[in-house]
């Protein structure tokens, strides 16, 4: 009964390959995110989708392409994998805010998946 | 350019005592702050949050204090328990400035170890 799930949990692949990581949330949230945690443990946002529309696209190489078939899913496809792509990738979701909900601080809580550890050899 | 900083990579506290984790930020547009807790091989889990209209928010053993003039927030855990041993991330968001774009900017984390 996992709220935010990711598959696979571990992914080991060769440089140059193309791979996908899937994310699903069963919380009924409108907004989903992808974060990358690098070797220095720095957790940084990559993308955000609201109701299947791209909202945030931080300076991420265009080898990374998120795809949201519906608001419960946000998958991450990576082309031509490089050594520097090795990291833990976390998916997250949140209900999103309205002006009236701003002062109810729990509504912007982001729920994270367990992470996918990607190792590029 | 790290906008959210946790200058203590690790902290050890005796069980039963108070744990104080600190976080500083540089972006004056941040108006919403959160603490997340992370165990190994798991995703971060939300702990407590505070918006800039408050200077304190309490939830059980956890209290977050916000000092806007100093651009500083802290998380107090009292009494500390062995199950509190984890990595704690501070995060911030500029909600009113970027409405509909609630991205979180994270610090690098503090590893808290509670000594029995």
CSV table of C-alpha atoms in Angstrom, one decimal:
chain,number,residue,atom,x,y,z
A,1,UNK,CA,0.0,0.0,0.0
A,2,UNK,CA,2.9,2.3,-0.8
A,3,UNK,CA,2.1,6.0,-1.4
A,4,UNK,CA,4.9,6.7,-3.9
A,5,UNK,CA,6.6,3.8,-5.6
A,6,UNK,CA,9.5,3.7,-7.9
A,7,UNK,CA,10.9,0.9,-10.1
A,8,UNK,CA,13.5,-0.4,-10.3
A,9,UNK,CA,15.1,0.1,-6.9
A,10,UNK,CA,18.6,-0.5,-8.3
A,11,UNK,CA,19.7,-0.1,-11.9
A,12,UNK,CA,23.2,-0.9,-13.2
A,13,UNK,CA,24.0,-0.2,-16.8
A,14,UNK,CA,26.7,0.6,-19.3
A,15,UNK,CA,27.6,4.0,-20.6
A,16,UNK,CA,25.7,5.0,-23.7
A,17,UNK,CA,22.6,2.9,-22.8
A,18,UNK,CA,19.1,4.3,-22.6
A,19,UNK,CA,17.1,3.5,-19.4
A,20,UNK,CA,13.8,4.4,-17.7
A,21,UNK,CA,12.7,4.8,-14.1
A,22,UNK,CA,9.0,4.6,-13.3
A,23,UNK,CA,7.1,6.4,-10.6
A,24,UNK,CA,3.6,6.0,-9.4
A,25,UNK,CA,1.6,7.7,-6.6
A,26,UNK,CA,-1.7,6.6,-5.2
A,27,UNK,CA,-2.3,9.7,-3.1
A,28,UNK,CA,-4.4,11.6,-5.6
A,29,UNK,CA,-1.9,14.4,-5.8
A,30,UNK,CA,-1.7,16.8,-8.7
A,31,UNK,CA,2.0,17.5,-8.6
A,32,UNK,CA,4.9,15.1,-9.1
A,33,UNK,CA,8.7,15.7,-9.0
A,34,UNK,CA,12.0,14.1,-9.8
A,35,UNK,CA,15.0,14.8,-7.6
A,36,UNK,CA,18.6,13.7,-8.0
A,37,UNK,CA,20.9,13.0,-5.0
A,38,UNK,CA,24.5,13.0,-6.1
A,39,UNK,CA,27.6,11.5,-4.5
A,40,UNK,CA,27.8,14.4,-2.1
A,41,UNK,CA,24.3,13.7,-0.9
A,42,UNK,CA,23.0,16.9,-2.3
A,43,UNK,CA,19.3,16.5,-3.1
A,44,UNK,CA,18.4,18.7,-6.1
A,45,UNK,CA,15.1,19.1,-8.0
A,46,UNK,CA,15.2,18.1,-11.7
A,47,UNK,CA,11.6,18.3,-12.9
A,48,UNK,CA,8.1,19.0,-11.7
A,49,UNK,CA,4.8,18.2,-13.3
A,50,UNK,CA,1.4,19.5,-12.4
A,51,UNK,CA,-1.6,17.5,-13.7
A,52,UNK,CA,0.6,16.2,-16.6
A,53,UNK,CA,2.1,19.5,-17.5
A,54,UNK,CA,5.7,20.4,-17.1
A,55,UNK,CA,6.1,23.2,-14.4
A,56,UNK,CA,9.8,23.1,-13.4
A,57,UNK,CA,12.7,22.1,-15.6
A,58,UNK,CA,15.9,22.9,-13.8
A,59,UNK,CA,19.1,23.0,-15.9
A,60,UNK,CA,19.1,19.3,-16.7
A,61,UNK,CA,20.6,17.9,-19.9
A,62,UNK,CA,18.1,17.1,-22.6
A,63,UNK,CA,19.1,13.5,-22.4
A,64,UNK,CA,16.7,13.4,-19.5
A,65,UNK,CA,13.1,13.4,-20.5
A,66,UNK,CA,10.2,13.1,-18.1
A,67,UNK,CA,6.9,11.7,-19.3
A,68,UNK,CA,3.6,11.9,-17.5
A,69,UNK,CA,1.0,9.7,-19.1
A,70,UNK,CA,-1.5,10.6,-16.3
A,71,UNK,CA,-1.3,12.6,-13.1
A,72,UNK,CA,-0.5,9.5,-11.1
A,73,UNK,CA,2.6,8.6,-13.0
A,74,UNK,CA,5.8,10.5,-13.8
A,75,UNK,CA,8.5,8.4,-15.5
A,76,UNK,CA,12.0,9.5,-16.2
A,77,UNK,CA,13.8,8.4,-19.4
A,78,UNK,CA,17.5,8.9,-19.7
A,79,UNK,CA,19.3,8.6,-23.1
A,80,UNK,CA,23.0,8.0,-23.7
A,81,UNK,CA,23.8,7.4,-20.0
A,82,UNK,CA,27.1,9.0,-18.8
A,83,UNK,CA,29.2,8.1,-15.7
A,84,UNK,CA,28.1,11.4,-14.1
A,85,UNK,CA,24.5,10.2,-14.1
A,86,UNK,CA,25.2,7.8,-11.4
A,87,UNK,CA,23.1,8.9,-8.4
A,88,UNK,CA,20.0,8.1,-6.4
A,89,UNK,CA,16.9,9.4,-8.1
A,90,UNK,CA,13.9,10.2,-6.0
A,91,UNK,CA,10.3,10.7,-7.2
A,92,UNK,CA,8.0,12.8,-5.0
A,93,UNK,CA,4.4,14.0,-5.1
A,94,UNK,CA,2.4,16.7,-3.4
A,95,UNK,CA,-1.1,18.0,-3.3
A,96,UNK,CA,0.0,21.5,-4.5
A,97,UNK,CA,-1.1,24.8,-3.1
A,98,UNK,CA,-4.0,27.1,-3.6
A,99,UNK,CA,-4.0,30.7,-2.2
A,100,UNK,CA,-6.4,29.6,0.6
A,101,UNK,CA,-4.3,26.6,1.6
A,102,UNK,CA,-1.0,28.5,1.9
A,103,UNK,CA,-1.3,28.9,5.6
A,104,UNK,CA,-2.0,25.3,6.2
A,105,UNK,CA,1.6,24.3,6.0
A,106,UNK,CA,1.1,20.5,5.7
A,107,UNK,CA,-0.5,20.8,2.3
A,108,UNK,CA,2.8,21.4,0.6
A,109,UNK,CA,4.3,18.3,2.2
A,110,UNK,CA,6.1,16.3,-0.6
A,111,UNK,CA,5.9,12.6,-0.2
A,112,UNK,CA,9.0,10.8,-1.5
A,113,UNK,CA,9.5,7.4,-3.1
A,114,UNK,CA,12.2,5.0,-1.9
A,115,UNK,CA,14.7,6.1,-4.5
A,116,UNK,CA,16.3,4.4,-7.5
A,117,UNK,CA,20.1,3.9,-7.3
A,118,UNK,CA,21.5,4.2,-10.8
A,119,UNK,CA,25.0,3.1,-11.4
A,120,UNK,CA,26.6,3.7,-14.8
A,121,UNK,CA,29.7,1.7,-15.6
B,1,UNK,CA,25.5,28.6,-5.1
B,2,UNK,CA,24.0,26.7,-2.2
B,3,UNK,CA,21.0,28.6,-0.9
B,4,UNK,CA,20.2,26.3,2.0
B,5,UNK,CA,23.1,25.3,4.2
B,6,UNK,CA,23.5,22.8,7.0
B,7,UNK,CA,26.9,23.4,8.3
B,8,UNK,CA,27.1,20.5,10.6
B,9,UNK,CA,27.4,17.2,8.7
B,10,UNK,CA,27.0,15.2,11.8
B,11,UNK,CA,25.8,15.4,15.4
B,12,UNK,CA,25.8,13.0,18.3
B,13,UNK,CA,23.4,13.3,21.3
B,14,UNK,CA,22.8,11.3,24.4
B,15,UNK,CA,19.4,9.6,24.6
B,16,UNK,CA,16.9,11.7,26.5
B,17,UNK,CA,18.8,15.0,25.8
B,18,UNK,CA,17.8,17.7,23.4
B,19,UNK,CA,19.0,17.5,19.8
B,20,UNK,CA,19.3,20.8,17.9
B,21,UNK,CA,19.8,20.8,14.2
B,22,UNK,CA,20.6,24.1,12.4
B,23,UNK,CA,19.9,25.4,9.0
B,24,UNK,CA,20.8,28.7,7.3
B,25,UNK,CA,19.4,30.1,4.0
B,26,UNK,CA,20.4,33.0,1.8
B,27,UNK,CA,17.4,33.5,-0.4
B,28,UNK,CA,15.1,36.2,1.1
B,29,UNK,CA,12.3,35.0,-1.1
B,30,UNK,CA,12.0,31.7,0.8
B,31,UNK,CA,8.8,31.8,2.8
B,32,UNK,CA,8.2,28.1,3.7
B,33,UNK,CA,10.5,25.7,5.4
B,34,UNK,CA,10.5,22.0,6.0
B,35,UNK,CA,12.5,19.3,7.8
B,36,UNK,CA,12.7,15.9,6.3
B,37,UNK,CA,14.2,12.8,8.0
B,38,UNK,CA,15.9,10.1,5.9
B,39,UNK,CA,16.9,6.5,6.9
B,40,UNK,CA,19.4,4.6,4.7
B,41,UNK,CA,17.9,3.1,1.5
B,42,UNK,CA,14.7,5.0,2.0
B,43,UNK,CA,13.2,8.2,0.6
B,44,UNK,CA,13.0,11.4,2.8
B,45,UNK,CA,10.0,11.5,5.0
B,46,UNK,CA,8.3,14.8,6.1
B,47,UNK,CA,8.8,15.7,9.7
B,48,UNK,CA,7.6,19.3,10.3
B,49,UNK,CA,7.3,22.6,8.5
B,50,UNK,CA,6.8,26.3,9.1
B,51,UNK,CA,5.7,29.2,7.0
B,52,UNK,CA,7.3,32.6,7.3
B,53,UNK,CA,4.3,34.1,9.1
B,54,UNK,CA,5.3,32.1,12.2
B,55,UNK,CA,8.4,31.9,14.2
B,56,UNK,CA,7.7,28.5,15.9
B,57,UNK,CA,5.8,25.4,15.1
B,58,UNK,CA,5.6,22.4,17.4
B,59,UNK,CA,4.5,18.8,16.8
B,60,UNK,CA,5.1,16.4,19.7
B,61,UNK,CA,8.8,16.1,20.4
B,62,UNK,CA,9.7,18.2,17.4
B,63,UNK,CA,9.8,22.0,17.3
B,64,UNK,CA,11.0,24.2,14.5
B,65,UNK,CA,12.1,27.7,15.1
B,66,UNK,CA,12.4,30.4,12.4
B,67,UNK,CA,14.5,33.5,12.7
B,68,UNK,CA,13.7,35.5,9.6
B,69,UNK,CA,16.1,38.4,10.3
B,70,UNK,CA,19.0,35.9,10.7
B,71,UNK,CA,17.8,33.7,7.9
B,72,UNK,CA,18.1,30.8,10.3
B,73,UNK,CA,16.0,27.9,11.4
B,74,UNK,CA,16.5,25.1,13.8
B,75,UNK,CA,14.9,21.8,14.7
B,76,UNK,CA,14.7,20.8,18.3
B,77,UNK,CA,14.0,17.2,19.2
B,78,UNK,CA,13.3,16.6,22.9
B,79,UNK,CA,13.7,14.1,24.4
B,80,UNK,CA,15.9,12.4,21.8
B,81,UNK,CA,15.3,8.7,21.2
B,82,UNK,CA,17.4,6.0,19.4
B,83,UNK,CA,14.9,5.9,16.6
B,84,UNK,CA,15.7,9.5,15.8
B,85,UNK,CA,19.1,8.5,14.4
B,86,UNK,CA,18.9,9.4,10.8
B,87,UNK,CA,19.9,12.1,8.3
B,88,UNK,CA,17.9,15.3,8.6
B,89,UNK,CA,17.4,17.6,5.6
B,90,UNK,CA,16.3,21.2,5.8
B,91,UNK,CA,14.4,22.4,2.8
B,92,UNK,CA,13.0,25.8,1.7
B,93,UNK,CA,10.5,27.0,-0.9
B,94,UNK,CA,9.6,30.5,-2.3
B,95,UNK,CA,5.9,29.8,-2.5
B,96,UNK,CA,4.3,33.2,-2.8
B,97,UNK,CA,7.0,34.4,-5.3
B,98,UNK,CA,6.5,31.2,-7.4
B,99,UNK,CA,3.0,30.2,-6.9
B,100,UNK,CA,2.3,26.9,-8.6
B,101,UNK,CA,6.0,26.2,-8.7
B,102,UNK,CA,6.6,24.8,-5.2
B,103,UNK,CA,10.0,23.4,-5.7
B,104,UNK,CA,12.1,22.6,-2.6
B,105,UNK,CA,15.7,23.6,-2.2
B,106,UNK,CA,17.4,21.2,0.1
B,107,UNK,CA,20.4,21.5,2.4
B,108,UNK,CA,23.1,18.8,2.4
B,109,UNK,CA,21.8,17.1,5.5
B,110,UNK,CA,23.0,16.5,9.1
B,111,UNK,CA,23.5,12.9,10.3
B,112,UNK,CA,22.1,12.7,13.8
B,113,UNK,CA,23.2,9.8,16.0
B,114,UNK,CA,21.5,9.2,19.3
B,115,UNK,CA,23.7,7.4,21.8
B,116,UNK,CA,21.8,5.0,24.1
